[in-house]
mmCIF file of C-alpha atoms in Angstrom:
data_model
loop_
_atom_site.group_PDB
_atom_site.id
_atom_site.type_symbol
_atom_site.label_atom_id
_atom_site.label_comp_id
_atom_site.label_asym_id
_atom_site.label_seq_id
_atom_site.Cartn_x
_atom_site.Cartn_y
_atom_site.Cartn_z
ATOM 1 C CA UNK A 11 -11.992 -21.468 -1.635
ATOM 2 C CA UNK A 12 -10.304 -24.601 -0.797
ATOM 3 C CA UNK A 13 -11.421 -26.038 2.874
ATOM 4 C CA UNK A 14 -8.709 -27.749 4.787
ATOM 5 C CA UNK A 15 -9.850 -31.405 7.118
ATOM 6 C CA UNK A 16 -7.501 -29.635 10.237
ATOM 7 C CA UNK A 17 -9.245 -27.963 12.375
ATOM 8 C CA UNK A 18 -8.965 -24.309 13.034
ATOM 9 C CA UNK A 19 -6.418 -22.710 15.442
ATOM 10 C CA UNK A 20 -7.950 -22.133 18.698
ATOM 11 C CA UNK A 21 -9.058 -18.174 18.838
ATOM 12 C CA UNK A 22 -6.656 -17.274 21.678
ATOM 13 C CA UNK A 23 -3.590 -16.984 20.627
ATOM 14 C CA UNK A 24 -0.260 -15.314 22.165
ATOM 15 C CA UNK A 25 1.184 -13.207 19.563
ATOM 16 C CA UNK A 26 5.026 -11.520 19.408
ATOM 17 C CA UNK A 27 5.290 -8.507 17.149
ATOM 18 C CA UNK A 28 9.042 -7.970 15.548
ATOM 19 C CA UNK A 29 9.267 -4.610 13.795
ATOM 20 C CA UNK A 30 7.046 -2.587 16.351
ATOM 21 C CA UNK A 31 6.449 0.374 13.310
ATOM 22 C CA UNK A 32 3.506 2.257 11.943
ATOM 23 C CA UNK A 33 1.656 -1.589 10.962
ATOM 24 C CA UNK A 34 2.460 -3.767 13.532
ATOM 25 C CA UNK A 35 1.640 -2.012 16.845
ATOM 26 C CA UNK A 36 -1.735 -0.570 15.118
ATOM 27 C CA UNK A 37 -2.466 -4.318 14.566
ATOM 28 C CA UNK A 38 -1.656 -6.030 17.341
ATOM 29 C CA UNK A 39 -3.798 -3.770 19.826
ATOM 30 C CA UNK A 40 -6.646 -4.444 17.480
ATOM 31 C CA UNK A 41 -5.406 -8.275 17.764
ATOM 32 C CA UNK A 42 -5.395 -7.743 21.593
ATOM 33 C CA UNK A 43 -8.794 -6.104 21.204
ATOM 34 C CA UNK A 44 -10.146 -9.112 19.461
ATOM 35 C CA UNK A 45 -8.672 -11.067 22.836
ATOM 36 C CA UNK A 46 -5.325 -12.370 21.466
ATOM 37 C CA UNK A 47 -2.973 -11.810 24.481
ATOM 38 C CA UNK A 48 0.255 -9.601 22.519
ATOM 39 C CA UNK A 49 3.301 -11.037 24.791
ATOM 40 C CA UNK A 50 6.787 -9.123 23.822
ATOM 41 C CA UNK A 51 7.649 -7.029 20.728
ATOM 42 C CA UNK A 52 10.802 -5.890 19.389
ATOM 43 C CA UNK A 53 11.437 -2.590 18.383
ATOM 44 C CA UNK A 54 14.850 -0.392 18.249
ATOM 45 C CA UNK A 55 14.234 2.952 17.160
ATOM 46 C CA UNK A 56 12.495 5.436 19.990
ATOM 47 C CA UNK A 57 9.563 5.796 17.752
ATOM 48 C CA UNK A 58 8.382 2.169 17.901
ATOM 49 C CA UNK A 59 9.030 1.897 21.725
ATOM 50 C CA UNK A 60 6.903 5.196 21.975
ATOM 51 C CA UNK A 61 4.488 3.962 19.381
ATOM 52 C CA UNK A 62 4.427 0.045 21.472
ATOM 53 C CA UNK A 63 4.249 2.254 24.965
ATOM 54 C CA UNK A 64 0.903 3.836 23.629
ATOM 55 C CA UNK A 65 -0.940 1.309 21.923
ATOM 56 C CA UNK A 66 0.016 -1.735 23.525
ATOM 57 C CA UNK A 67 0.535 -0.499 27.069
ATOM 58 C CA UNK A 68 2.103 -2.887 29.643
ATOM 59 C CA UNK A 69 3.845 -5.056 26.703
ATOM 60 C CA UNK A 70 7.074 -5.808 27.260
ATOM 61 C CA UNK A 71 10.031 -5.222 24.623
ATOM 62 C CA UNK A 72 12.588 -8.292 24.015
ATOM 63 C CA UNK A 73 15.204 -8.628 21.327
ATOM 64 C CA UNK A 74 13.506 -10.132 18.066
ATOM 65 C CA UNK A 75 14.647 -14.336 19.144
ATOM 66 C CA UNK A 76 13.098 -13.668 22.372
ATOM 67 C CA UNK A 77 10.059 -12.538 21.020
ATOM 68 C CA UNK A 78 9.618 -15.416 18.504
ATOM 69 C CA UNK A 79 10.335 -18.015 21.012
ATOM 70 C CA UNK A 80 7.857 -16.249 23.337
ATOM 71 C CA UNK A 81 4.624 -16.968 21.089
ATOM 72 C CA UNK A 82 2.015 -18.691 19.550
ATOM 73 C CA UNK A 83 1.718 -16.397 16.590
ATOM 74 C CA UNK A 84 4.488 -14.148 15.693
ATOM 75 C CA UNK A 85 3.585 -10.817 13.793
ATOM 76 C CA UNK A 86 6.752 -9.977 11.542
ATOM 77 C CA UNK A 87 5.673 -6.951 10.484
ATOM 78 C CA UNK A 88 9.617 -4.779 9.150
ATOM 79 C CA UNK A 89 10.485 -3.143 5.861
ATOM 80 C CA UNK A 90 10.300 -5.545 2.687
ATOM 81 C CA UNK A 91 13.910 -5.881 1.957
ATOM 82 C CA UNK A 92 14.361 -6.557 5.395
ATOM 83 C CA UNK A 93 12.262 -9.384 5.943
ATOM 84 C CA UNK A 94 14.315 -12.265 4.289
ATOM 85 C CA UNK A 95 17.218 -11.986 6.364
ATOM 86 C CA UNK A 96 15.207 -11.747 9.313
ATOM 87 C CA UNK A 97 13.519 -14.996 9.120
ATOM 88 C CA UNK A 98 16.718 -16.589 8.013
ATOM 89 C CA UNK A 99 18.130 -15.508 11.631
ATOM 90 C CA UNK A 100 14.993 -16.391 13.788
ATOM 91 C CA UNK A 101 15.108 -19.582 11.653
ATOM 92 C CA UNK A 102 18.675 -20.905 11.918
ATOM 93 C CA UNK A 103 18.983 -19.487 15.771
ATOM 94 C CA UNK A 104 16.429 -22.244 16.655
ATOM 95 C CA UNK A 105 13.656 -19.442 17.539
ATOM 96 C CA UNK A 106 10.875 -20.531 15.761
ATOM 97 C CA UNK A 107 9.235 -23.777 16.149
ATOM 98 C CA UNK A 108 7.024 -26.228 14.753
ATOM 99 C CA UNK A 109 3.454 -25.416 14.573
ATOM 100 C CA UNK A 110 3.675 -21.844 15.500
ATOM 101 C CA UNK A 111 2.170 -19.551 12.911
ATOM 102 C CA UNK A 112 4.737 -17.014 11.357
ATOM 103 C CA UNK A 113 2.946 -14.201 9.418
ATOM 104 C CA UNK A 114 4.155 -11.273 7.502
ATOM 105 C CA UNK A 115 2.362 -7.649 6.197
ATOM 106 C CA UNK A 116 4.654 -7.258 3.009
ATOM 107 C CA UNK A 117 2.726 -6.491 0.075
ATOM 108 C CA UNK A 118 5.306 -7.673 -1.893
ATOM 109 C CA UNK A 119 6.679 -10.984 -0.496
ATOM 110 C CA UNK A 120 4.113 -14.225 -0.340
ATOM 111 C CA UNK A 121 4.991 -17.308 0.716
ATOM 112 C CA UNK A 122 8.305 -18.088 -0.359
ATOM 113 C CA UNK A 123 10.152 -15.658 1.662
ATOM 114 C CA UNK A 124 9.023 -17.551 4.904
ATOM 115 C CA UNK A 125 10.366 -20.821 3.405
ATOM 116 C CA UNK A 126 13.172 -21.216 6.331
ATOM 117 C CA UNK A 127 10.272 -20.493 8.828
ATOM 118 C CA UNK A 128 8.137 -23.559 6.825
ATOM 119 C CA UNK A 129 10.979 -25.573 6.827
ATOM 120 C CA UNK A 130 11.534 -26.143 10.671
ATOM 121 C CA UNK A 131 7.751 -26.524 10.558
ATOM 122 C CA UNK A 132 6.101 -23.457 11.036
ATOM 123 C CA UNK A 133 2.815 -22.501 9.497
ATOM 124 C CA UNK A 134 2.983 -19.717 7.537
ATOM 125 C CA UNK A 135 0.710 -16.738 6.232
ATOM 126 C CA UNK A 136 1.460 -13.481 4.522
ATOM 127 C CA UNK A 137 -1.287 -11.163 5.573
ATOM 128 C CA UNK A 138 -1.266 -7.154 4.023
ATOM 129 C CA UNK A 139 -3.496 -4.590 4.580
ATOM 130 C CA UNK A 140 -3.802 -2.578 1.826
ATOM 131 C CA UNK A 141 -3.914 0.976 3.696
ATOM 132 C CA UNK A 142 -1.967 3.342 4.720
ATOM 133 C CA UNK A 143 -0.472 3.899 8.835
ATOM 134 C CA UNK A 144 0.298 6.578 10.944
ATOM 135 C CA UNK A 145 0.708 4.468 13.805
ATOM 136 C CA UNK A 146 -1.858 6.052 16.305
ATOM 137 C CA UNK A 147 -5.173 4.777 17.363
ATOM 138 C CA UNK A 148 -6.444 6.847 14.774
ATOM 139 C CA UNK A 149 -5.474 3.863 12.393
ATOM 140 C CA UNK A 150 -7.670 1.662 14.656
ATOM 141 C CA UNK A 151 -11.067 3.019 12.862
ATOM 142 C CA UNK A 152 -9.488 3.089 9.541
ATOM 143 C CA UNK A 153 -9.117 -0.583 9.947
ATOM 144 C CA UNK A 154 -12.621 -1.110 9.701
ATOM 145 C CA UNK A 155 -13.573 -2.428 6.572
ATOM 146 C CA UNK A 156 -10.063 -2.881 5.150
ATOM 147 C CA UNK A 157 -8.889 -5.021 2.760
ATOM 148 C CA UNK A 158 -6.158 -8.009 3.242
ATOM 149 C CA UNK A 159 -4.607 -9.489 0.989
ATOM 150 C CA UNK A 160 -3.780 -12.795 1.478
ATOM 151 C CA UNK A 161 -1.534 -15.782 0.373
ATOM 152 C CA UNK A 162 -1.583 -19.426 2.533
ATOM 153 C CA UNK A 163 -2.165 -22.991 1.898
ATOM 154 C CA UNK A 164 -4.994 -24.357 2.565
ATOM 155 C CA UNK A 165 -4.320 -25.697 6.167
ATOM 156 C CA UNK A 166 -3.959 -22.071 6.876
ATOM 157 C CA UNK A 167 -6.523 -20.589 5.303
ATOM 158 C CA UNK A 168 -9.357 -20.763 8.381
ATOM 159 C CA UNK A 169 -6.635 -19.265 11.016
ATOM 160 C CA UNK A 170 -5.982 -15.988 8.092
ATOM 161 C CA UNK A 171 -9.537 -15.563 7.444
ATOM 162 C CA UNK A 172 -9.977 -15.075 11.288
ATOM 163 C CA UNK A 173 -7.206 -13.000 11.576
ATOM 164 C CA UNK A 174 -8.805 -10.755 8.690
ATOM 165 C CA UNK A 175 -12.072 -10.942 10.381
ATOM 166 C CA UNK A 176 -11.278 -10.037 13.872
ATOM 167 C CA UNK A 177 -9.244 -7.092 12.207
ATOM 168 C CA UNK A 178 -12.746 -5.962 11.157
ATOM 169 C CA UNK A 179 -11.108 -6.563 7.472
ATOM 170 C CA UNK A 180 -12.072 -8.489 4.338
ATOM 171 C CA UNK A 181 -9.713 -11.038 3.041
ATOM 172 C CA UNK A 182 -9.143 -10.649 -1.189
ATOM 173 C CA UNK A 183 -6.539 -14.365 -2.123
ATOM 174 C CA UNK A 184 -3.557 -13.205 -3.713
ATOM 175 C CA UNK A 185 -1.745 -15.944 -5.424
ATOM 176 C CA UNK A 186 1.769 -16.446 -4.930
ATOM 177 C CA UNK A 187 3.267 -15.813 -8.051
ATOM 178 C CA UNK A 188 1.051 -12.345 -7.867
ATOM 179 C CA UNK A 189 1.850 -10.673 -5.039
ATOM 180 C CA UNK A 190 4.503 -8.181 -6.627
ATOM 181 C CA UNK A 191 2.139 -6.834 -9.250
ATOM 182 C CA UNK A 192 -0.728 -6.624 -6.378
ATOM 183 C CA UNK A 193 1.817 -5.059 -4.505
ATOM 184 C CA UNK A 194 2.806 -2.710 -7.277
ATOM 185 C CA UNK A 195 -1.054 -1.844 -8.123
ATOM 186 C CA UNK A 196 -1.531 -0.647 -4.692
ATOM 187 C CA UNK A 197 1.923 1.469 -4.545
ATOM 188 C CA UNK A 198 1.286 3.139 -7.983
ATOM 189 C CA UNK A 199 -2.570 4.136 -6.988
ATOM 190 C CA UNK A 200 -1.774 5.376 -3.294
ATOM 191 C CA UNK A 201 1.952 6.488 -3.319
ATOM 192 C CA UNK A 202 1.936 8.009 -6.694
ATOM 193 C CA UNK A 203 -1.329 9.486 -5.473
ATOM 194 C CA UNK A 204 0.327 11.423 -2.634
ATOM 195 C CA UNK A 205 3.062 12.399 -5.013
ATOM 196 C CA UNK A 206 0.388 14.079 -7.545
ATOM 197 C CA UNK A 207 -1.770 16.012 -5.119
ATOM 198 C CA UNK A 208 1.073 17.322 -3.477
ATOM 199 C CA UNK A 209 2.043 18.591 -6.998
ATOM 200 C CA UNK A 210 -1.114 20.206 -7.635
ATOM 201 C CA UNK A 211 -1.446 21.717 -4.553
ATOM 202 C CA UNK A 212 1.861 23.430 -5.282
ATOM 203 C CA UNK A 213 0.616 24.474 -8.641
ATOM 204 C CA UNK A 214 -2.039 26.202 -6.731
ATOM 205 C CA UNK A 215 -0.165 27.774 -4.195
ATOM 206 C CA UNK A 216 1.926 29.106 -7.008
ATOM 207 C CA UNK A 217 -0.880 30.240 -8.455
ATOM 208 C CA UNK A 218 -1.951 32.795 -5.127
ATOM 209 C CA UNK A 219 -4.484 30.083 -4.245
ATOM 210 C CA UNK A 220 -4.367 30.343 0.183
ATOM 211 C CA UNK A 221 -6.298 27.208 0.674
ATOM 212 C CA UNK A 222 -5.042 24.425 -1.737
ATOM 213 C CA UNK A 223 -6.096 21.557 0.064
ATOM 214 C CA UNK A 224 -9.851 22.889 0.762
ATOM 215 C CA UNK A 225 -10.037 23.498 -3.253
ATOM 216 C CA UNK A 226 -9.208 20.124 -4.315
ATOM 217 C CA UNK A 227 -11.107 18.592 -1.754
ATOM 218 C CA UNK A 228 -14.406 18.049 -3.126
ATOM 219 C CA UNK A 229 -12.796 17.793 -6.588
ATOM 220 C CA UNK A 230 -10.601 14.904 -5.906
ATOM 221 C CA UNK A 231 -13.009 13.202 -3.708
ATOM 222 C CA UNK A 232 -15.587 13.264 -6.632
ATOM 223 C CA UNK A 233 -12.873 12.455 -9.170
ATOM 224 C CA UNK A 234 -11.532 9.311 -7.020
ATOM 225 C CA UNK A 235 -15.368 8.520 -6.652
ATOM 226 C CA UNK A 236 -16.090 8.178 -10.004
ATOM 227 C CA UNK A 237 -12.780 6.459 -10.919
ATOM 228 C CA UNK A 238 -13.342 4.122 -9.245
ATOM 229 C CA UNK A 239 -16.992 3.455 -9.730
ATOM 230 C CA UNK A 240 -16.438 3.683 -13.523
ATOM 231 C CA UNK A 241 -13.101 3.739 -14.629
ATOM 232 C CA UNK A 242 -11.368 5.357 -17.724
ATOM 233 C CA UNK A 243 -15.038 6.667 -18.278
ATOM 234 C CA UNK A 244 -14.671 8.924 -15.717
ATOM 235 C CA UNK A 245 -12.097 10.907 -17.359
ATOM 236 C CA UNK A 246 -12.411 14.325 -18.039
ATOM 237 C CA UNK A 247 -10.589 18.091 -18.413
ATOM 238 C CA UNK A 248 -8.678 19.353 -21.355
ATOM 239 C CA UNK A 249 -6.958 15.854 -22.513
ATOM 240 C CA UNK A 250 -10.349 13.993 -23.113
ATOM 241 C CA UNK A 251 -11.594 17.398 -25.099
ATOM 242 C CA UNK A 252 -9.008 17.866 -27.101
ATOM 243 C CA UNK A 253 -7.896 21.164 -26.733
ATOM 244 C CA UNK A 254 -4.488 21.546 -27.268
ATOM 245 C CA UNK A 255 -4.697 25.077 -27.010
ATOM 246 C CA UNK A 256 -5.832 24.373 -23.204
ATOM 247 C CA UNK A 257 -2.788 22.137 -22.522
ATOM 248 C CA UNK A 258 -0.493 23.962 -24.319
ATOM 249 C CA UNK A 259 -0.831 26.766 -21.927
ATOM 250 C CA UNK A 260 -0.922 24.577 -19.098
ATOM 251 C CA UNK A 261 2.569 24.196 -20.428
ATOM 252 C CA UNK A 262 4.236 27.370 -20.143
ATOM 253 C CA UNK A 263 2.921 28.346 -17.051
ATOM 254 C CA UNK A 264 3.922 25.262 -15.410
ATOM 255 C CA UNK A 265 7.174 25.631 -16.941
ATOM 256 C CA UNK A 266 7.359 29.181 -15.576
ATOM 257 C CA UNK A 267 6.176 28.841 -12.605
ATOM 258 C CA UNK A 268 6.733 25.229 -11.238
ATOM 259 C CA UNK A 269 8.839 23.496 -13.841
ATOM 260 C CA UNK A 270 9.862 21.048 -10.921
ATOM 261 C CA UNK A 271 6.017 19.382 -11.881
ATOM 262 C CA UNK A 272 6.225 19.629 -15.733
ATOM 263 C CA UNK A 273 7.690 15.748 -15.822
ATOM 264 C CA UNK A 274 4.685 14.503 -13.973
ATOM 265 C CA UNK A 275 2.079 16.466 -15.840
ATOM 266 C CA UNK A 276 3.920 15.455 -19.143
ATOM 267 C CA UNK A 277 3.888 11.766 -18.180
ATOM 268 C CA UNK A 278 0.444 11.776 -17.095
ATOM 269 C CA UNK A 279 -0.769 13.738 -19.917
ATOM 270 C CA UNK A 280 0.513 11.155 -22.057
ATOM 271 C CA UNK A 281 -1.014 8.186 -20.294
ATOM 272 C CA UNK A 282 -4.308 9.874 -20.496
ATOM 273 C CA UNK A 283 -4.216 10.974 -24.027
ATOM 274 C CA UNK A 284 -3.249 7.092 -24.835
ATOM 275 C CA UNK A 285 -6.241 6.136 -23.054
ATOM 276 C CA UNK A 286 -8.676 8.518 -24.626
ATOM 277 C CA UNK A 287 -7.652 7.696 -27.783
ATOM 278 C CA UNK A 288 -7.601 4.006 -27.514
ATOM 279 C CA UNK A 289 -11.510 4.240 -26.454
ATOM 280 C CA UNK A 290 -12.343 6.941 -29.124
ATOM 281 C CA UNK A 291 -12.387 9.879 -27.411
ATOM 282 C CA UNK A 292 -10.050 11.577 -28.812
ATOM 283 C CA UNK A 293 -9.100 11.236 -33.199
ATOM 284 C CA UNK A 294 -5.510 10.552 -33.969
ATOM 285 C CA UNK A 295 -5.291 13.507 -35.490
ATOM 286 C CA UNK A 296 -5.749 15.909 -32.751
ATOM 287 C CA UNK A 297 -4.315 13.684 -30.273
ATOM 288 C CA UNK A 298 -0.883 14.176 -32.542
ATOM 289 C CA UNK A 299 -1.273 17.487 -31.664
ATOM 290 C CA UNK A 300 -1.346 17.304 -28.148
ATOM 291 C CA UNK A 301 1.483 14.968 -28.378
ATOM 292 C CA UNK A 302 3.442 17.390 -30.242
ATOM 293 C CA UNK A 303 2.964 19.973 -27.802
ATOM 294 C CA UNK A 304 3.966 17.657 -24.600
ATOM 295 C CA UNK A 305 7.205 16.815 -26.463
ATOM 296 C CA UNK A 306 7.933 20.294 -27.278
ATOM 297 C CA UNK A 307 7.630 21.583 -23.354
ATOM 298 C CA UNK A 308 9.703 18.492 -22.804
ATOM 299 C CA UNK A 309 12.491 19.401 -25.191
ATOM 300 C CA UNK A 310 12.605 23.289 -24.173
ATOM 301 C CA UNK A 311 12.782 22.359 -20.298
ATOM 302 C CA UNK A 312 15.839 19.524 -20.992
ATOM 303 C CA UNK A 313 13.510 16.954 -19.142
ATOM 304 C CA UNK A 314 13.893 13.604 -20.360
ATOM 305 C CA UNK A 315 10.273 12.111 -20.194
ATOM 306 C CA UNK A 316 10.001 9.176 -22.655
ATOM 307 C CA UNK A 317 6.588 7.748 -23.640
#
């Protein structure tokens, strides 16, 4: 990593949260914790003055220019498609100033989107923690050990590393010209997550199964275990074996049952059967087979699921 000459920030700094939601109030009372005074945040929906009331107690709520003017560091922490247009505003209304630090949580946006912030002088830092909020102090443990990813220059560097740090986090450098795809990696392994164990859970309910959740449990913790310990190697089930006898019949039941899920299955089916082939585990032949069969549910059902 590339050391900057200037010196660090000083550790005490006043910090202004604008966008009061599930991230930034869990963070800033873990910023407070770490002894970073938290001065105004903005928030408009109940929720986030609920959510500020209970985990920053005693903060006041400002509109977002008096919050930026009010601070040392301020925490922009709103929806990605939202966060251009509000550091345009805070920008051209005169409410951020030179030498303050403006930082952002979007996984998606780096650097350039706080270019009207750098250009009145500001130093900037996008800062994202790659986990998932509730926005209660439960989040507060879950922070432990969580990973940021990061994108500065190097004068800014020392200032994100201690914001990581007193987080209880671990910084991972994201360059600039990455932080979509490292936005999109995260997004398609958690969201899409939630979105396929809330589809098998269904198929389990449909199934007469009374305590979904409690049967995947263990499976899908050792599954996510061993994914991640050893990748495509940990694959396994009725894909990997070959049986198209197996899938098939996973198939029509699905389709009979819960054809809302057969897309999903069909898609991911297909993904896995490209990667078990591509490392061997599976001959062309057969795996012809089992493609055969996923296109076939496909066309019966009308569901347009192209590989």
């Amino acid at each position: 990593m590339t050391q900057s000459s200037t010196s660090p920030a000083p550790r005490a700094l006043s910090i202004g949260v604008i966008g009061a939601g599930k991230v930034g109030a869990v963070l800033a009372a873990r910023l407070r914790e770490a002894g970073h005074p938290v001065t105004t945040v903005a928030g408009e929906s109940d929720a986030s003055r609920e959510r500020a009331a209970t985990l920053l107690p005693g903060v006041a709520i400002d509109k977002p220019s008096a919050v930026a003017r009010g601070c040392d560091l301020l925490l922009l922490t709103v929806p990605d498609d939202m966060l251009p247009n509000v550091v345009r505003v805070l920008a051209d209304s005169g409410a951020l100033r030179e030498g303050q630090y403006v930082v952002h949580t979007s996984g998606r946006h780096g650097l350039a989107v706080l270019a009207p912030a750098a250009a009145v002088g500001a130093r900037v830092i996008a800062l994202h923690p790659a986990m998932t909020f509730t926005g209660t102090a439960v989040d507060l443990d879950r922070l432990d050990g969580c990973v940021y990813g990061l994108t500065a220059e190097p004068a800014e560097r020392p200032l994100a590393e201690q914001l990581v740090a007193e987080l209880g986090g671990r910084s991972t450098w994201v360059p600039e010209e990455m932080r979509t795809l490292y936005h999109a990696g995260l997004a398609h392994g958690a969201n899409h997550l939630v979105t396929l164990v809330t589809e098998a859970m269904e198929l389990l309910s449909a199934a007469g199964s009374d305590d979904p959740a409690g049967t995947l449990r263990p499976l899908l913790e050792a599954a996510l275990d061993n994914a991640l310990e050893h990748g495509d190697a940990a694959l396994t089930g009725p894909i990997v074996r070959g049986d198209v006898k197996t899938v098939a019949a996973h198939l029509e039941d699905i389709t009979a049952n819960r054809p809302d899920t057969l897309p999903s299955y069909v898609a991911m089916a297909r993904a896995t059967l490209d990667r078990a082939v591509t490392d061997g585990r599976v001959l062309p032949i057969r795996a012809a087979r089992i493609l055969a069969v996923l296109e076939a549910a496909v066309a019966r059902t009308g569901h347009v699921a192209d590989h």
